[in-house]
Coordinates of C-alpha atoms in Angstrom, one line a residue:
M475 CA 30.8 -14.2 -16.4
M476 CA 29.1 -15.7 -12.5
S477 CA 28.7 -12.1 -12.1
D478 CA 27.6 -10.4 -15.2
L479 CA 24.6 -13.7 -15.0
L480 CA 23.3 -12.2 -11.5
M481 CA 22.8 -8.7 -12.4
T482 CA 20.6 -9.6 -15.2
I483 CA 18.2 -11.4 -12.5
N484 CA 15.5 -9.4 -10.5
P485 CA 16.9 -8.6 -7.5
G486 CA 14.2 -9.4 -5.8
L487 CA 14.2 -12.8 -6.3
F488 CA 17.1 -12.8 -4.3
I489 CA 14.7 -12.2 -1.3
I490 CA 12.4 -14.0 -2.4
A491 CA 14.7 -17.2 -2.1
A492 CA 15.9 -15.9 1.2
G493 CA 13.0 -16.2 2.4
M494 CA 11.8 -19.5 1.6
L495 CA 15.5 -19.8 3.3
C496 CA 14.3 -18.5 6.2
A497 CA 10.5 -21.1 6.2
L498 CA 13.6 -24.0 6.7
V499 CA 15.8 -22.9 8.7
P500 CA 15.0 -23.7 12.9
L501 CA 18.0 -21.5 13.9
H502 CA 16.5 -17.9 15.5
S503 CA 20.0 -16.1 14.6
V504 CA 20.8 -17.5 11.2
R505 CA 16.9 -16.8 10.8
K506 CA 17.6 -12.9 11.3
T507 CA 20.9 -12.7 9.7
V508 CA 19.8 -13.8 6.7
M509 CA 16.8 -11.2 7.2
I510 CA 18.9 -8.5 7.2
L511 CA 21.5 -9.6 4.8
A512 CA 19.6 -10.6 1.7
P513 CA 18.4 -6.3 1.2
I514 CA 22.0 -5.2 1.5
V515 CA 22.3 -7.8 -1.2
A516 CA 19.5 -7.0 -3.5
A517 CA 20.9 -3.1 -2.8
Y518 CA 24.3 -3.8 -3.8
A519 CA 23.0 -5.7 -7.2
L520 CA 21.0 -2.7 -7.7
F521 CA 23.8 -0.5 -7.7
K522 CA 26.0 -2.6 -9.9
G523 CA 23.2 -3.5 -11.7
Y524 CA 22.8 0.2 -13.0
S525 CA 26.6 1.1 -12.7
A526 CA 26.7 -1.5 -15.5
G527 CA 24.3 0.0 -17.4
I528 CA 21.7 -2.8 -17.3
G529 CA 18.7 -1.3 -18.8
L530 CA 16.6 -4.6 -19.7
A531 CA 17.1 -7.7 -19.1
G532 CA 16.0 -11.2 -18.8
E533 CA 14.2 -11.4 -21.7
M534 CA 12.7 -14.5 -22.1
T535 CA 9.8 -16.7 -24.6
I536 CA 7.3 -18.4 -22.8
A537 CA 4.5 -19.9 -25.1
G538 CA 5.2 -17.2 -27.6
I539 CA 4.9 -14.9 -24.9
D540 CA 8.1 -12.0 -24.9
L541 CA 8.7 -11.3 -21.3
T542 CA 11.4 -8.6 -19.7
T543 CA 11.6 -9.6 -16.1
Y544 CA 14.2 -6.7 -15.5
R545 CA 14.1 -3.3 -16.0
L546 CA 16.3 -0.6 -14.4
D547 CA 16.5 3.2 -14.9
R548 CA 15.8 5.8 -12.5
L549 CA 12.2 5.7 -12.1
S550 CA 12.8 1.7 -11.0
L551 CA 16.1 2.5 -9.0
I552 CA 15.6 4.6 -6.9
W553 CA 11.3 2.8 -5.2
G554 CA 14.6 -0.6 -5.6
Y555 CA 17.2 1.1 -3.2
V556 CA 14.2 2.8 -0.6
F557 CA 12.6 -0.8 -0.4
C558 CA 15.8 -2.8 0.3
F559 CA 16.4 0.0 2.7
A560 CA 12.9 -0.6 4.2
G561 CA 13.5 -4.2 4.0
L562 CA 16.6 -3.9 6.5
L563 CA 15.2 -1.8 8.9
N564 CA 12.6 -4.5 9.3
G565 CA 14.8 -6.8 9.7
I566 CA 16.4 -4.8 12.7
F567 CA 13.0 -4.2 13.9
A568 CA 11.9 -7.9 14.5
F569 CA 15.2 -9.2 15.2
H570 CA 13.5 -10.1 18.4
E571 CA 10.5 -12.1 17.0
K572 CA 11.0 -16.0 17.2
A573 CA 8.6 -17.0 14.7
H574 CA 8.9 -18.8 11.2
I575 CA 5.9 -18.0 9.0
S576 CA 6.4 -13.8 9.9
D577 CA 10.3 -13.4 9.0
A578 CA 9.8 -15.9 5.7
S579 CA 6.2 -14.2 4.7
A580 CA 7.9 -10.5 5.5
L581 CA 11.0 -11.9 3.0
I582 CA 9.2 -12.9 0.5
Y583 CA 6.9 -9.8 0.5
T584 CA 9.9 -7.7 0.5
G585 CA 11.2 -9.6 -2.3
A586 CA 7.8 -9.5 -4.1
G587 CA 7.5 -5.9 -3.9
L588 CA 10.8 -5.3 -5.2
G589 CA 10.7 -7.9 -8.0
A590 CA 7.5 -6.1 -9.1
V591 CA 9.2 -1.9 -9.2
M592 CA 11.7 -3.9 -11.1
A593 CA 9.3 -5.7 -13.6
G594 CA 9.3 -4.7 -17.8
D595 CA 6.1 -6.6 -18.2
L596 CA 2.4 -6.4 -17.1
L597 CA 2.9 -10.4 -16.7
T598 CA 6.3 -10.4 -14.3
L599 CA 4.4 -7.5 -12.3
F600 CA 1.1 -9.5 -12.1
L601 CA 3.2 -12.6 -10.5
F602 CA 4.8 -10.5 -8.4
W603 CA 1.4 -8.0 -7.6
E604 CA -0.5 -11.6 -6.7
L605 CA 2.4 -13.3 -4.8
T606 CA 3.0 -9.4 -2.6
A607 CA -1.0 -10.6 -1.5
V608 CA -0.3 -14.1 -1.0
S609 CA 2.9 -13.3 1.4
S610 CA 1.5 -10.3 3.5
V611 CA -1.8 -11.9 4.4
F612 CA 0.2 -14.0 7.1
L613 CA 1.3 -10.7 8.5
V614 CA -1.8 -9.6 9.1
W615 CA -3.5 -13.2 10.4
A616 CA -0.2 -13.5 13.1
G617 CA -1.8 -10.2 14.8
G618 CA -4.2 -13.2 16.4
P619 CA -7.4 -14.6 16.1
R620 CA -9.1 -10.9 15.7
A621 CA -7.2 -10.6 12.4
Y622 CA -8.7 -13.7 11.1
A623 CA -11.6 -12.4 9.1
A624 CA -9.6 -8.6 8.7
G625 CA -7.2 -11.2 7.0
L626 CA -9.2 -13.0 4.1
R627 CA -11.1 -9.7 3.3
Y628 CA -7.6 -7.6 3.0
L629 CA -6.7 -11.4 0.9
G630 CA -10.0 -11.1 -1.2
M631 CA -9.2 -6.7 -2.0
H632 CA -6.0 -7.9 -3.0
V633 CA -6.7 -11.1 -5.5
L634 CA -9.3 -8.7 -7.3
S635 CA -7.1 -5.9 -7.8
G636 CA -4.3 -8.8 -9.2
V637 CA -7.7 -10.1 -11.5
L638 CA -8.2 -6.7 -12.9
L639 CA -4.5 -5.9 -13.3
L640 CA -4.6 -9.3 -15.6
A641 CA -7.6 -8.7 -17.2
G642 CA -6.7 -5.3 -18.6
A643 CA -3.4 -6.4 -19.4
I644 CA -4.7 -9.2 -22.1
M645 CA -7.0 -6.6 -23.1
Y646 CA -3.9 -4.7 -24.1
Q647 CA -1.7 -7.3 -25.3
N648 CA -5.0 -8.5 -28.1
Y649 CA -4.7 -4.3 -28.8
S650 CA -0.8 -3.9 -29.0
G651 CA 0.7 -7.4 -29.8
T652 CA 2.7 -7.1 -26.8
F653 CA 2.7 -6.9 -22.3
F654 CA 5.9 -4.4 -22.2
F655 CA 5.2 -1.5 -19.6
D656 CA 6.0 1.7 -20.6
G657 CA 4.9 4.5 -19.8
N658 CA 4.4 6.3 -23.3
E659 CA 2.3 3.5 -24.5
I660 CA -0.5 2.6 -21.5
G661 CA -3.1 5.3 -20.4
L662 CA -6.6 5.1 -20.4
G663 CA -6.9 5.7 -23.8
V664 CA -5.8 1.9 -24.3
P665 CA -8.7 -1.2 -24.6
G666 CA -8.3 -2.1 -20.5
G667 CA -6.9 0.8 -19.3
W668 CA -9.2 2.0 -16.9
L669 CA -9.1 -1.6 -15.8
M670 CA -5.5 -1.8 -14.8
M671 CA -6.0 1.3 -13.4
I672 CA -8.5 0.1 -11.1
G673 CA -6.7 -3.0 -9.9
I674 CA -3.6 -0.4 -9.5
G675 CA -6.1 1.9 -7.8
I676 CA -7.0 -0.6 -5.0
K677 CA -3.8 -1.3 -4.0
A678 CA -3.0 2.3 -4.2
G679 CA -6.3 3.0 -1.5
F680 CA -8.3 5.2 -4.2
P681 CA -11.8 6.6 -1.9
L682 CA -14.1 3.5 -1.4
L683 CA -11.3 1.0 -2.4
H684 CA -9.1 2.1 1.1
T685 CA -10.6 0.1 3.7
W686 CA -8.7 -2.2 3.7
I687 CA -5.7 -0.8 4.9
Q688 CA -7.4 0.9 8.2
D689 CA -9.5 -2.8 8.5
A690 CA -5.8 -5.0 7.9
Y691 CA -3.0 -2.8 9.4
P692 CA -3.9 -2.5 13.3
K693 CA -4.9 -6.0 13.4
A694 CA -1.7 -6.7 12.6
S695 CA 1.0 -8.4 14.4
V696 CA 3.7 -5.5 16.0
T697 CA 6.5 -5.6 13.2
G698 CA 4.0 -6.6 10.5
T699 CA 1.7 -4.2 10.5
V700 CA 5.6 -2.2 10.0
V701 CA 6.4 -4.1 7.1
L702 CA 3.1 -4.2 5.4
A703 CA 3.2 -0.1 5.4
T704 CA 5.8 -0.3 3.0
F705 CA 5.6 -2.2 0.1
S706 CA 2.1 -2.6 -1.6
T707 CA 0.7 0.7 -1.6
K708 CA 3.9 2.1 -2.7
M709 CA 3.9 -0.1 -5.0
A710 CA 0.7 0.9 -6.3
I711 CA 2.5 4.2 -7.1
Y712 CA 5.0 3.2 -8.7
A713 CA 2.7 1.4 -11.6
L714 CA 0.9 4.9 -11.8
A715 CA 3.7 6.3 -11.7
R716 CA 5.1 4.1 -14.6
G717 CA 1.7 3.3 -16.5
F718 CA -0.6 6.7 -16.1
A719 CA 1.0 9.6 -15.6
G720 CA -0.2 12.5 -16.9
E721 CA -3.7 11.4 -16.6
E722 CA -6.0 14.5 -15.0
I723 CA -8.3 12.3 -13.7
L724 CA -5.6 11.3 -11.1
I725 CA -5.4 14.6 -9.6
Y726 CA -8.7 14.7 -8.6
I727 CA -8.7 11.2 -6.9
G728 CA -5.7 12.4 -5.5
A729 CA -6.7 14.9 -4.0
V730 CA -10.2 13.4 -2.4
M731 CA -8.0 10.8 -1.0
T732 CA -5.5 13.9 0.8
L733 CA -8.6 15.4 2.5
F734 CA -11.5 12.6 3.4
P735 CA -8.6 10.6 6.0
V736 CA -8.0 13.6 8.1
F737 CA -11.9 14.1 9.6
F738 CA -11.6 10.2 10.3
A739 CA -8.4 10.1 12.0
V740 CA -9.8 12.8 14.7
I741 CA -11.9 10.7 16.1
E742 CA -10.2 7.5 15.5
N743 CA -9.1 6.0 19.1
D744 CA -6.6 2.8 18.1
L745 CA -3.1 5.2 17.0
R746 CA -2.5 2.3 14.5
K747 CA -5.9 2.8 12.9
V748 CA -5.4 7.2 13.1
L749 CA -1.5 6.3 11.1
A750 CA -3.7 4.1 8.5
Y751 CA -5.5 6.7 7.8
S752 CA -2.6 9.3 7.8
L753 CA -0.9 6.3 4.8
N754 CA -4.0 6.8 3.0
N755 CA -3.7 11.0 3.5
Q756 CA 0.2 10.8 2.0
L757 CA -0.6 8.2 -1.2
G758 CA -3.1 11.4 -2.1
F759 CA -0.2 13.6 -2.8
M760 CA 1.8 10.8 -4.9
V761 CA -1.4 10.3 -7.1
C762 CA -1.8 13.6 -6.8
G763 CA 2.1 14.1 -8.1
I764 CA 1.3 11.5 -10.7
G765 CA -1.5 13.1 -12.2
V766 CA -0.3 16.1 -13.0
G767 CA 3.0 14.1 -14.4
T768 CA 5.2 17.3 -15.0
A769 CA 8.8 16.9 -14.4
M770 CA 9.0 18.5 -10.7
A771 CA 5.7 16.6 -10.1
M772 CA 7.2 13.1 -10.4
N773 CA 10.1 14.4 -8.8
G774 CA 8.3 15.0 -6.1
V775 CA 6.6 11.5 -6.2
A776 CA 9.5 9.8 -5.6
G777 CA 11.1 11.9 -3.0
Q778 CA 8.2 11.6 -1.4
V779 CA 7.8 7.8 -1.7
V780 CA 11.4 7.2 -0.5
L781 CA 10.7 9.8 3.0
H782 CA 7.3 8.4 3.5
V783 CA 8.6 4.8 3.4
I784 CA 11.1 5.7 6.1
F785 CA 9.2 8.2 8.3
K786 CA 5.8 6.2 8.1
A787 CA 7.9 3.1 9.3
L788 CA 9.3 5.4 12.2
L789 CA 5.6 6.1 13.1
F790 CA 4.2 2.7 13.0
M791 CA 7.4 1.2 14.9
S792 CA 6.9 3.9 17.7
M793 CA 3.6 2.7 18.2
G794 CA 4.7 -0.9 17.6
A795 CA 6.9 -0.2 20.4
V796 CA 4.2 1.2 22.7
L797 CA 2.1 -2.1 22.2
H798 CA 4.7 -4.2 22.7
R799 CA 5.4 -3.1 25.5
V800 CA 2.1 -2.0 27.0
G801 CA -0.5 -4.4 24.8
T802 CA -2.6 -1.7 23.4
A803 CA -2.2 1.3 20.8
K804 CA -5.6 2.8 22.6
A805 CA -5.2 6.6 22.6
S806 CA -7.6 6.7 25.7
E807 CA -6.0 4.0 27.4
L808 CA -2.3 5.7 26.7
G809 CA -0.6 9.0 28.4
G810 CA 2.6 9.3 30.6
L811 CA 4.7 6.7 28.5
F812 CA 7.5 9.5 28.3
R813 CA 9.1 9.0 31.5
T814 CA 9.7 4.9 31.4
M815 CA 10.0 5.1 27.0
P816 CA 12.0 8.4 26.4
W817 CA 13.7 7.2 23.2
T818 CA 10.6 5.7 22.0
T819 CA 9.5 9.2 22.5
M820 CA 11.6 11.1 20.5
A821 CA 11.7 8.3 17.8
C822 CA 7.8 9.0 17.2
L823 CA 8.3 13.2 17.4
I824 CA 10.7 13.0 14.8
G825 CA 8.8 11.0 12.8
A826 CA 6.1 13.6 13.6
A827 CA 7.8 16.4 12.1
S828 CA 8.6 14.3 9.2
I829 CA 5.4 14.1 8.2
A830 CA 3.8 17.3 9.2
A831 CA 6.9 18.6 7.0
F832 CA 8.7 21.1 9.4
P833 CA 11.6 22.7 8.3
M834 CA 14.6 20.3 8.6
F835 CA 12.8 17.4 8.9
A836 CA 11.7 14.8 5.7
A837 CA 8.7 15.9 3.6
F838 CA 9.6 19.3 4.1
V839 CA 12.3 18.8 1.1
T840 CA 9.3 16.5 -1.2
K841 CA 5.9 17.9 -0.7
A842 CA 5.8 21.6 -1.4
M843 CA 7.5 19.9 -4.5
I844 CA 4.2 18.8 -5.3
I845 CA 1.8 21.7 -3.7
A846 CA 4.2 23.5 -6.4
A847 CA 3.9 21.5 -9.7
V848 CA -0.1 21.7 -8.8
F849 CA -0.5 24.9 -8.2
E850 CA 1.7 25.9 -12.0
E851 CA -0.5 23.8 -13.5
H852 CA -3.6 26.5 -12.3
H853 CA -5.2 23.7 -10.5
Y854 CA -6.0 26.1 -7.8
I855 CA -9.0 24.2 -6.4
V856 CA -6.8 21.2 -5.5
Y857 CA -3.9 23.5 -4.2
L858 CA -5.7 24.7 -1.7
C859 CA -7.4 21.2 -1.0
L860 CA -3.3 20.5 -0.4
L861 CA -2.5 23.1 1.8
F862 CA -5.7 22.0 3.9
A863 CA -4.5 18.4 4.2
S864 CA -1.0 19.1 5.0
A865 CA -2.7 21.4 8.4
G866 CA -4.6 17.8 8.5
V867 CA -1.5 16.4 8.6
M868 CA -0.3 18.0 11.2
E869 CA -2.9 17.8 13.7
H870 CA -3.7 13.8 13.4
S871 CA 0.4 12.4 13.1
G872 CA 1.6 15.2 14.2
I873 CA 0.0 16.1 17.2
K874 CA -2.4 13.8 18.5
V875 CA 0.0 10.6 18.0
P876 CA 2.9 11.5 20.5
Y877 CA 0.3 13.7 22.3
F878 CA -2.0 10.9 23.2
A879 CA 0.1 8.2 23.4
F880 CA 3.1 9.8 25.6
F881 CA 2.0 13.2 27.2
S882 CA -1.9 14.2 27.2
H883 CA -3.2 12.3 30.8
D884 CA -1.3 10.4 33.2
S885 CA -2.6 7.1 32.4
G886 CA -0.4 5.4 35.2
K887 CA 1.7 2.7 33.0
R888 CA 5.5 2.7 33.7
P889 CA 6.5 -0.2 30.6
K890 CA 10.4 -0.4 29.7
E891 CA 11.9 1.4 27.2
A892 CA 11.1 -0.9 23.9
P893 CA 13.7 -3.2 23.2
W894 CA 17.3 -2.8 21.8
N895 CA 16.7 -3.7 18.4
M896 CA 13.4 -1.9 18.2
L897 CA 15.3 1.0 19.1
L898 CA 18.4 0.8 16.6
A899 CA 15.7 0.9 14.2
M900 CA 14.0 3.8 15.2
G901 CA 16.9 5.2 15.3
L902 CA 18.7 4.5 12.0
A903 CA 14.8 6.0 10.4
S904 CA 15.4 8.8 12.3
L905 CA 18.3 9.9 11.2
F906 CA 17.5 9.3 7.8
C907 CA 14.6 11.4 8.9
I908 CA 17.0 13.9 9.8
V909 CA 19.9 13.8 7.0
L910 CA 17.7 13.5 3.8
A911 CA 16.3 17.1 5.0
W912 CA 19.7 18.6 5.6
P913 CA 19.3 22.1 4.8
W914 CA 23.5 21.9 3.7
G915 CA 23.6 19.1 1.4
G916 CA 21.4 16.4 2.9
Y917 CA 18.7 16.8 0.2
Q918 CA 20.6 17.2 -2.5
M919 CA 21.7 13.6 -2.1
L920 CA 18.4 12.6 -2.1
Y921 CA 17.6 14.7 -5.3
N922 CA 20.5 13.4 -7.1
L923 CA 18.0 10.0 -6.7
M924 CA 15.1 11.3 -8.4
P925 CA 14.0 10.6 -12.3
M926 CA 15.6 13.9 -13.2
P927 CA 18.1 15.1 -11.3
E928 CA 19.0 18.0 -13.2
I929 CA 15.4 19.2 -13.3
A930 CA 15.0 18.8 -9.0
G931 CA 18.1 20.3 -8.9
E932 CA 16.4 24.0 -10.1
Y933 CA 14.1 23.4 -6.8
V934 CA 15.6 24.9 -4.1
P935 CA 13.3 24.1 -0.7
Y936 CA 15.3 26.0 1.9
T937 CA 13.9 29.7 1.0
V938 CA 12.7 32.3 3.3
N939 CA 8.9 32.3 1.9
H940 CA 8.6 28.6 2.0
V941 CA 10.2 28.0 5.5
I942 CA 7.9 31.2 6.2
T943 CA 4.7 29.8 4.8
Q944 CA 5.4 26.3 6.1
L945 CA 5.5 27.2 9.5
Q946 CA 2.6 29.6 9.3
L947 CA 0.8 26.8 8.1
L948 CA 2.2 24.7 11.2
F949 CA 1.6 26.6 14.0
A950 CA -1.8 27.6 12.5
A951 CA -2.7 23.8 13.2
M952 CA -0.7 23.4 16.6
F953 CA -2.6 26.6 17.6
A954 CA -6.1 25.3 16.3
F955 CA -5.5 21.4 18.6
A956 CA -5.2 23.8 21.6
L957 CA -7.5 26.0 21.4
L958 CA -10.3 23.0 21.1
K959 CA -8.6 21.0 23.7
R960 CA -8.8 24.4 25.7
L961 CA -12.8 24.4 25.1
G962 CA -13.1 20.9 25.5
V963 CA -14.8 20.2 21.9
Y964 CA -12.0 18.5 20.3
P965 CA -13.7 14.7 19.5
P966 CA -12.7 13.0 23.1
E967 CA -11.3 9.8 22.5
R968 CA -13.4 6.6 23.4
R969 CA -13.6 3.1 22.7
A970 CA -15.9 2.5 19.6
Q971 CA -15.5 1.2 16.4
I972 CA -15.5 3.7 13.5
L973 CA -17.1 2.3 10.4
D974 CA -15.7 4.0 6.9
F975 CA -17.0 2.8 3.5
D976 CA -16.8 -0.8 4.6
W977 CA -20.3 -0.6 6.4
L978 CA -21.6 -1.2 3.3
W979 CA -20.3 -5.1 3.2
R980 CA -20.3 -5.2 6.7
R981 CA -24.1 -4.3 7.8
P982 CA -26.1 -4.4 4.7
A983 CA -24.1 -6.5 2.5
V984 CA -23.9 -8.9 5.6
A985 CA -28.0 -8.4 6.5
T986 CA -28.4 -9.5 2.8
L987 CA -26.5 -12.3 2.8
K988 CA -28.6 -13.5 5.8
W989 CA -31.5 -13.2 4.2
I990 CA -31.2 -15.1 1.0
D991 CA -29.7 -17.9 3.0
V992 CA -33.2 -17.4 5.5
M993 CA -35.6 -17.6 2.1
G994 CA -33.3 -20.8 0.7
A995 CA -34.2 -22.5 3.6
R996 CA -37.9 -21.9 3.4
V997 CA -38.0 -22.8 -0.4
E998 CA -35.8 -25.7 -0.1
A999 CA -38.4 -26.7 3.1
Y1000 CA -41.7 -26.2 1.6
G1001 CA -40.7 -26.0 -2.0
G1002 CA -38.4 -28.8 -2.6
L1003 CA -40.5 -31.9 -2.9
T1004 CA -42.5 -29.7 -5.8
V1005 CA -39.3 -28.5 -7.6
K1006 CA -37.6 -32.0 -7.0
R1007 CA -40.5 -33.3 -9.2
G1008 CA -40.6 -30.6 -12.4
W1009 CA -36.7 -30.9 -12.7
S1010 CA -37.7 -34.5 -12.6
G1011 CA -40.4 -33.9 -15.6
I1012 CA -37.7 -31.6 -17.8
Q1013 CA -35.2 -34.2 -17.2
R1014 CA -37.4 -37.3 -19.0
R1015 CA -38.7 -35.1 -22.0
L1016 CA -34.9 -33.8 -22.5
F1017 CA -34.3 -37.5 -22.5
A1018 CA -37.2 -38.3 -24.7
M1019 CA -35.8 -35.9 -27.2
F1020 CA -32.1 -36.3 -26.8
S1021 CA -31.8 -39.9 -26.4
P1022 CA -30.5 -42.3 -29.1
A1023 CA -34.7 -43.4 -29.2
G1024 CA -35.7 -39.9 -29.4
A1025 CA -37.3 -37.9 -31.5
M1026 CA -33.9 -35.6 -32.3
S1027 CA -31.8 -38.5 -33.0
Q1028 CA -34.4 -40.9 -35.4
D1029 CA -32.1 -38.9 -38.2
A1030 CA -29.4 -38.1 -36.6
P1031 CA -27.7 -41.8 -34.5
S1032 CA -25.2 -39.6 -32.3
G1033 CA -28.3 -37.8 -30.5
I1034 CA -27.4 -36.4 -27.0
A1035 CA -23.7 -36.3 -28.2
S1036 CA -24.1 -34.4 -31.6
V1037 CA -26.2 -31.5 -29.9
L1038 CA -24.1 -31.0 -27.2
T1039 CA -21.0 -30.7 -29.2
A1040 CA -22.7 -28.4 -31.5
A1041 CA -23.4 -26.4 -28.8
M1042 CA -19.6 -26.5 -27.2
L1043 CA -18.6 -26.1 -30.6
G1044 CA -20.8 -22.6 -30.8
L1045 CA -19.9 -21.7 -28.0
A1046 CA -16.2 -21.7 -28.5
I1047 CA -16.7 -20.2 -31.4
A1048 CA -18.6 -17.3 -29.7
L1049 CA -15.7 -16.8 -27.5
L1050 CA -12.6 -16.6 -29.9
Y1051 CA -15.0 -13.3 -32.0
F1052 CA -15.3 -11.7 -29.0
V1053 CA -12.2 -12.1 -27.6
G1054 CA -10.1 -12.0 -30.7

């Protein structure tokens, strides 16, 4: 009976409880053991629950509101498995780190992300949604004093995301009478649909709403960036897949998301920031696939999420290992590290080949499903955009990151190899990047986990046409990189702050606030006495009219109290009218 009861509890709560325990446990070894075991226990709970056919569970009614706190189907299951695996990788990678707050925050963040993708209603989703923001900001602040302002901006964007999601959910509940989160009922055509999608879009890194990723991730701690890169954005992709599959506008939003990061990544010096832009690029493929909404597109999105979590974590781990040993991830200050960090170099190269979709490496077996689905739906311009973006990925993440970090010019730095636990985490991620793309049955294991495995089984990634086309695309990108370097026209690596759309609030917005502050001080200095005299006169007139002895109270003994009561009643009636 107890085991049956545990199977009906959202497994994200197990990991959150483990995170709260880590905040109280002083022993380093115990905390790290909990960090590694908690995701394994959650994954086992998912397996047992799905095997038992749980479906919907954790149903309760609070204040007349029906909640479904746990929904386990094929769409949520694949996200749940990869989130648990990411939690395991993070626990191993951070095993050497001795920080209560980072351990607790990472686990709570992991549990909140898992809880969100398992939520069956919008209110439960919102609660986990906001918990991811509150818990993860500590991982940004763990990066040091320079990360404090970035953490505040990060927190502000994520809280705004949650507010929009909640506002849209309430409007949808007023329309439908339920908070149940079902894509067959939700979309842009229902009240609150646009608010919910924009709120989700903030976390998904929609164009113009994306800059929190490049602002916060590179400033987080060595281990914090690896954790951050996994949950928030993929949780948002899940919410889009659950609630907005087939919305055509997402095709074009996704296409733009794949394109603009390519140009920023080419000129960026901070290699962790290059990977942050690459994250936006990969999210664009997923958003585009969700917009298409066909069975093959949705399978491609789910598979791409799994592999992206693994190879993106691998790339961030390799750059984290470099930062841990060298103290910088700036391309202008690195180079030649392959001499003393060969295993980290190999891990980075595997991650680079995986994200670039080389045959027999991760993304090769999933990204093409999305691109093919776009082509089959006759979105030919978007199809060409995705091909260009694929070549761009090869340039900035497939070539630039490993080249400038480990090869290029010799920086003269000879650091030690990464700690054993970092190597173990990178080795495990590297293994999965290869195994899940292996042509002799490996990729089929991934296809069997997809939301519609019967459709996925019809797609064959290893055809002569696909392999040759992909190799031509990749080698063309490699040739372009080599040619531009040879001609000396490739953008040089230099110490500089590359501003994105966040320029608007870093410069004009700050200048506007300073101007308002200065003008306020001047008004207070020169007009303060006049304002005070004017306000005093208004107060005297109000008292003369509404006081018990005033004109308005001659026939109404309650005076000002009755007026204020009537005003409040009118306001309440107006609010009830517009809200109800």
